[in-house]
Amino acid sequence: LIENRVYEFKIIDGADNGLCCKAGEGSAYVYLGTEQLSNQVLAYDNGEFTYYRRHQFVASASSVFTVTSAPSAVPSVSLQPSTTSSPTAIFSNVTVAIRLDNFPNETSWSIYPEENRTNVVFEAPQGTYGSFDAKLVRTQRVAVDFDTTYVFEIVDSFGDGICCGFGRGNAYVYLGPEPANDMVLVVEDGRFGSVGRHVFTVSERDVLPGEYPPVAPPTPSPITLLTPFPTPFPTTQFTPFPTPF
């Protein structure tokens, strides 16, 4: 690290239950230097998060603090296999956020593995959304397998997408159980016609660069046109006939 530069430490749990305290009492530390000294801590996380947490710190001796519970040495690693059987796949979540157009009943979408289209993990069929959903954002959390590749497919039965003839709809897929502006996996601008398909992998490596709004971008408020007062008819000035001599 470069001294006096600001860094960010991000920790992610693919099972969406943090490091503490349902399946253990984990925690995380960032130390200044090469030794784990309890008075040289730059960042600390108690593990009580869900999917991920971020900490910013400055790589400087003036930024350290003391954590009394910080471990003073690297714990020993046992070569014996754990007696607790681990699951075959680490389950995670993605969050789909869709801003619907003026005709929500035309919109449907699904998520399925890239290698097996018939194994749909989640589907919002046509009719899921009604007229009361018009122009609103609807979100849905979907359980998926971490580090697995999926397809997000969105369909418009009328064939004009969800933007921009009858509304300004769009759709985002976020990594994690809630929308986060720096965890975007898919951006659909709504101009897909009949069908839009996006391939993504449930991994931080597949997150799109840059930052996006925490929920699909809001539709600008329409401009209200003020009805002017009616213009009165102009008064017609009649020119009298000349007086005869």
GROMACS .gro file of C-alpha atoms in nm:
model
  245
    1LEU     CA    1   0.000   0.000   0.000
    2ILE     CA    2   0.101   0.358  -0.059
    3GLU     CA    3   0.138   0.562   0.259
    4ASN     CA    4  -0.132   0.822   0.331
    5ARG     CA    5  -0.353   0.697   0.050
    6VAL     CA    6  -0.721   0.611   0.114
    7TYR     CA    7  -0.822   0.249   0.053
    8GLU     CA    8  -1.142   0.051   0.083
    9PHE     CA    9  -1.171  -0.293   0.242
   10LYS     CA   10  -1.475  -0.488   0.125
   11ILE     CA   11  -1.581  -0.820   0.271
   12ILE     CA   12  -1.845  -1.045   0.109
   13ASP     CA   13  -2.028  -1.352   0.234
   14GLY     CA   14  -2.183  -1.560  -0.043
   15ALA     CA   15  -2.431  -1.727   0.191
   16ASP     CA   16  -2.576  -1.389   0.295
   17ASN     CA   17  -2.524  -1.440   0.670
   18GLY     CA   18  -2.196  -1.258   0.740
   19LEU     CA   19  -1.922  -1.400   0.958
   20CYS     CA   20  -2.107  -1.379   1.287
   21CYS     CA   21  -2.294  -1.516   1.464
   22LYS     CA   22  -2.522  -1.785   1.320
   23ALA     CA   23  -2.253  -2.022   1.193
   24GLY     CA   24  -1.956  -1.905   1.396
   25GLU     CA   25  -1.806  -1.593   1.549
   26GLY     CA   26  -1.593  -1.457   1.269
   27SER     CA   27  -1.450  -1.108   1.235
   28ALA     CA   28  -1.201  -0.924   1.013
   29TYR     CA   29  -0.908  -0.688   1.068
   30VAL     CA   30  -0.676  -0.482   0.854
   31TYR     CA   31  -0.343  -0.414   1.027
   32LEU     CA   32  -0.072  -0.161   0.954
   33GLY     CA   33   0.250  -0.345   0.884
   34THR     CA   34   0.334  -0.712   0.867
   35GLU     CA   35   0.234  -0.813   1.219
   36GLN     CA   36  -0.105  -0.856   1.380
   37LEU     CA   37  -0.082  -0.606   1.665
   38SER     CA   38  -0.399  -0.510   1.848
   39ASN     CA   39  -0.290  -0.145   1.859
   40GLN     CA   40  -0.214  -0.124   1.486
   41VAL     CA   41  -0.562  -0.175   1.342
   42LEU     CA   42  -0.668   0.025   1.036
   43ALA     CA   43  -1.008  -0.139   0.978
   44TYR     CA   44  -1.223  -0.375   1.182
   45ASP     CA   45  -1.545  -0.562   1.110
   46ASN     CA   46  -1.730  -0.755   1.380
   47GLY     CA   47  -1.874  -0.993   1.120
   48GLU     CA   48  -2.236  -0.900   1.186
   49PHE     CA   49  -2.325  -0.811   0.828
   50THR     CA   50  -2.534  -0.999   0.573
   51TYR     CA   51  -2.394  -1.004   0.219
   52TYR     CA   52  -2.116  -0.748   0.228
   53ARG     CA   53  -1.970  -0.451   0.414
   54ARG     CA   54  -1.716  -0.183   0.323
   55HIS     CA   55  -1.461   0.004   0.533
   56GLN     CA   56  -1.243   0.293   0.422
   57PHE     CA   57  -0.906   0.356   0.585
   58VAL     CA   58  -0.590   0.561   0.536
   59ALA     CA   59  -0.262   0.372   0.516
   60SER     CA   60  -0.094   0.578   0.783
   61ALA     CA   61   0.039   0.533   1.136
   62SER     CA   62  -0.177   0.826   1.244
   63SER     CA   63  -0.492   0.634   1.146
   64VAL     CA   64  -0.444   0.322   1.355
   65PHE     CA   65  -0.660   0.235   1.655
   66THR     CA   66  -0.672  -0.038   1.915
   67VAL     CA   67  -0.915  -0.329   1.925
   68THR     CA   68  -0.887  -0.522   2.249
   69SER     CA   69  -1.034  -0.837   2.096
   70ALA     CA   70  -0.795  -0.836   1.799
   71PRO     CA   71  -0.601  -1.162   1.764
   72SER     CA   72  -0.230  -1.125   1.833
   73ALA     CA   73  -0.114  -1.406   1.608
   74VAL     CA   74  -0.223  -1.600   1.304
   75PRO     CA   75  -0.433  -1.894   1.424
   76SER     CA   76  -0.303  -2.243   1.356
   77VAL     CA   77  -0.460  -2.429   1.067
   78SER     CA   78  -0.574  -2.785   1.120
   79LEU     CA   79  -0.509  -3.027   0.836
   80GLN     CA   80  -0.791  -3.252   0.952
   81PRO     CA   81  -1.113  -3.223   0.750
   82SER     CA   82  -1.402  -3.051   0.917
   83THR     CA   83  -1.670  -3.274   1.062
   84THR     CA   84  -1.936  -3.034   0.939
   85SER     CA   85  -2.036  -3.121   0.586
   86SER     CA   86  -2.030  -2.815   0.362
   87PRO     CA   87  -2.306  -2.764   0.105
   88THR     CA   88  -2.240  -2.858  -0.256
   89ALA     CA   89  -2.296  -2.500  -0.366
   90ILE     CA   90  -2.280  -2.165  -0.190
   91PHE     CA   91  -2.616  -2.001  -0.223
   92SER     CA   92  -2.628  -1.630  -0.283
   93ASN     CA   93  -2.880  -1.377  -0.405
   94VAL     CA   94  -2.934  -1.137  -0.688
   95THR     CA   95  -3.189  -0.858  -0.685
   96VAL     CA   96  -3.389  -0.766  -0.994
   97ALA     CA   97  -3.524  -0.410  -1.011
   98ILE     CA   98  -3.757  -0.319  -1.296
   99ARG     CA   99  -3.909   0.018  -1.370
  100LEU     CA  100  -4.221  -0.066  -1.568
  101ASP     CA  101  -4.371   0.129  -1.854
  102ASN     CA  102  -4.733   0.235  -1.905
  103PHE     CA  103  -4.844  -0.123  -1.981
  104PRO     CA  104  -4.696  -0.346  -1.706
  105ASN     CA  105  -4.918  -0.643  -1.794
  106GLU     CA  106  -4.713  -0.691  -2.113
  107THR     CA  107  -4.389  -0.749  -1.919
  108SER     CA  108  -4.254  -1.083  -1.798
  109TRP     CA  109  -3.905  -1.199  -1.703
  110SER     CA  110  -3.710  -1.500  -1.584
  111ILE     CA  111  -3.366  -1.613  -1.467
  112TYR     CA  112  -3.225  -1.950  -1.571
  113PRO     CA  113  -2.879  -2.114  -1.589
  114GLU     CA  114  -2.695  -2.047  -1.914
  115GLU     CA  115  -2.635  -2.418  -1.963
  116ASN     CA  116  -2.994  -2.529  -1.899
  117ARG     CA  117  -3.270  -2.299  -2.014
  118THR     CA  118  -3.545  -2.530  -1.890
  119ASN     CA  119  -3.423  -2.513  -1.529
  120VAL     CA  120  -3.580  -2.175  -1.451
  121VAL     CA  121  -3.484  -2.056  -1.102
  122PHE     CA  122  -3.733  -1.770  -1.097
  123GLU     CA  123  -4.007  -1.646  -1.328
  124ALA     CA  124  -4.242  -1.348  -1.322
  125PRO     CA  125  -4.491  -1.451  -1.594
  126GLN     CA  126  -4.705  -1.217  -1.797
  127GLY     CA  127  -4.978  -1.077  -1.573
  128THR     CA  128  -4.755  -1.052  -1.266
  129TYR     CA  129  -4.772  -0.675  -1.294
  130GLY     CA  130  -5.094  -0.479  -1.330
  131SER     CA  131  -5.196  -0.127  -1.418
  132PHE     CA  132  -5.120  -0.014  -1.061
  133ASP     CA  133  -4.751  -0.096  -1.128
  134ALA     CA  134  -4.726   0.145  -1.421
  135LYS     CA  135  -4.411   0.362  -1.409
  136LEU     CA  136  -4.313   0.217  -1.069
  137VAL     CA  137  -4.004   0.021  -0.964
  138ARG     CA  138  -4.062  -0.336  -0.851
  139THR     CA  139  -3.782  -0.542  -0.696
  140GLN     CA  140  -3.745  -0.914  -0.646
  141ARG     CA  141  -3.475  -1.110  -0.460
  142VAL     CA  142  -3.376  -1.435  -0.630
  143ALA     CA  143  -3.175  -1.716  -0.470
  144VAL     CA  144  -2.896  -1.837  -0.700
  145ASP     CA  145  -2.572  -2.035  -0.684
  146PHE     CA  146  -2.259  -1.831  -0.627
  147ASP     CA  147  -2.006  -1.824  -0.914
  148THR     CA  148  -2.261  -1.970  -1.156
  149THR     CA  149  -2.357  -1.817  -1.491
  150TYR     CA  150  -2.721  -1.729  -1.556
  151VAL     CA  151  -2.935  -1.555  -1.815
  152PHE     CA  152  -3.172  -1.272  -1.729
  153GLU     CA  153  -3.448  -1.266  -1.990
  154ILE     CA  154  -3.716  -0.998  -2.015
  155VAL     CA  155  -4.007  -1.016  -2.257
  156ASP     CA  156  -4.262  -0.762  -2.380
  157SER     CA  157  -4.566  -0.925  -2.537
  158PHE     CA  158  -4.645  -0.620  -2.752
  159GLY     CA  159  -4.292  -0.614  -2.892
  160ASP     CA  160  -4.197  -0.256  -2.807
  161GLY     CA  161  -3.987  -0.313  -2.493
  162ILE     CA  162  -4.046  -0.099  -2.187
  163CYS     CA  163  -3.887   0.217  -2.328
  164CYS     CA  164  -3.950   0.464  -2.474
  165GLY     CA  165  -4.276   0.486  -2.668
  166PHE     CA  166  -4.509   0.432  -2.372
  167GLY     CA  167  -4.294   0.506  -2.070
  168ARG     CA  168  -3.927   0.507  -1.974
  169GLY     CA  169  -3.879   0.164  -1.821
  170ASN     CA  170  -3.552  -0.019  -1.754
  171ALA     CA  171  -3.420  -0.313  -1.554
  172TYR     CA  172  -3.117  -0.382  -1.333
  173VAL     CA  173  -2.980  -0.700  -1.181
  174TYR     CA  174  -2.773  -0.645  -0.865
  175LEU     CA  175  -2.536  -0.883  -0.689
  176GLY     CA  176  -2.661  -0.938  -0.335
  177PRO     CA  177  -2.990  -0.930  -0.148
  178GLU     CA  178  -3.055  -0.561  -0.204
  179PRO     CA  179  -2.982  -0.296  -0.469
  180ALA     CA  180  -2.636  -0.141  -0.435
  181ASN     CA  181  -2.498   0.118  -0.674
  182ASP     CA  182  -2.160  -0.055  -0.705
  183MET     CA  183  -2.290  -0.414  -0.735
  184VAL     CA  184  -2.463  -0.403  -1.075
  185LEU     CA  185  -2.445  -0.717  -1.290
  186VAL     CA  186  -2.694  -0.628  -1.565
  187VAL     CA  187  -2.826  -0.303  -1.711
  188GLU     CA  188  -3.121  -0.321  -1.951
  189ASP     CA  189  -3.221   0.016  -2.097
  190GLY     CA  190  -3.568  -0.109  -2.195
  191ARG     CA  191  -3.523  -0.077  -2.572
  192PHE     CA  192  -3.524  -0.453  -2.635
  193GLY     CA  193  -3.831  -0.488  -2.854
  194SER     CA  194  -3.978  -0.832  -2.788
  195VAL     CA  195  -3.700  -1.005  -2.591
  196GLY     CA  196  -3.389  -0.887  -2.405
  197ARG     CA  197  -3.129  -1.136  -2.280
  198HIS     CA  198  -2.826  -1.075  -2.059
  199VAL     CA  199  -2.570  -1.331  -1.943
  200PHE     CA  200  -2.410  -1.273  -1.602
  201THR     CA  201  -2.209  -1.463  -1.342
  202VAL     CA  202  -2.294  -1.445  -0.972
  203SER     CA  203  -1.958  -1.311  -0.864
  204GLU     CA  204  -1.801  -0.981  -0.774
  205ARG     CA  205  -1.569  -1.035  -1.068
  206ASP     CA  206  -1.867  -0.983  -1.301
  207VAL     CA  207  -1.983  -0.655  -1.144
  208LEU     CA  208  -1.994  -0.376  -1.402
  209PRO     CA  209  -1.739  -0.098  -1.357
  210GLY     CA  210  -1.855   0.234  -1.222
  211GLU     CA  211  -2.149   0.313  -1.001
  212TYR     CA  212  -2.518   0.306  -1.080
  213PRO     CA  213  -2.823   0.434  -0.892
  214PRO     CA  214  -2.928   0.207  -0.603
  215VAL     CA  215  -3.255   0.139  -0.784
  216ALA     CA  216  -3.336   0.171  -1.152
  217PRO     CA  217  -3.306   0.539  -1.251
  218PRO     CA  218  -3.616   0.740  -1.176
  219THR     CA  219  -3.839   0.857  -1.454
  220PRO     CA  220  -3.826   1.237  -1.479
  221SER     CA  221  -4.138   1.406  -1.353
  222PRO     CA  222  -4.355   1.526  -1.641
  223ILE     CA  223  -4.363   1.896  -1.703
  224THR     CA  224  -4.693   2.040  -1.595
  225LEU     CA  225  -4.828   2.280  -1.852
  226LEU     CA  226  -5.018   2.565  -1.696
  227THR     CA  227  -5.333   2.658  -1.880
  228PRO     CA  228  -5.321   3.033  -1.943
  229PHE     CA  229  -5.619   3.251  -1.892
  230PRO     CA  230  -5.810   3.287  -2.217
  231THR     CA  231  -5.711   3.585  -2.424
  232PRO     CA  232  -6.008   3.819  -2.456
  233PHE     CA  233  -6.129   3.889  -2.804
  234PRO     CA  234  -5.988   4.217  -2.928
  235THR     CA  235  -6.229   4.506  -2.937
  236THR     CA  236  -6.316   4.593  -3.294
  237GLN     CA  237  -6.310   4.961  -3.368
  238PHE     CA  238  -6.569   5.051  -3.633
  239THR     CA  239  -6.478   5.345  -3.849
  240PRO     CA  240  -6.790   5.557  -3.895
  241PHE     CA  241  -6.895   5.661  -4.242
  242PRO     CA  242  -6.784   6.012  -4.322
  243THR     CA  243  -7.040   6.280  -4.254
  244PRO     CA  244  -7.168   6.413  -4.589
  245PHE     CA  245  -7.114   6.775  -4.660
   0.00000   0.00000   0.00000
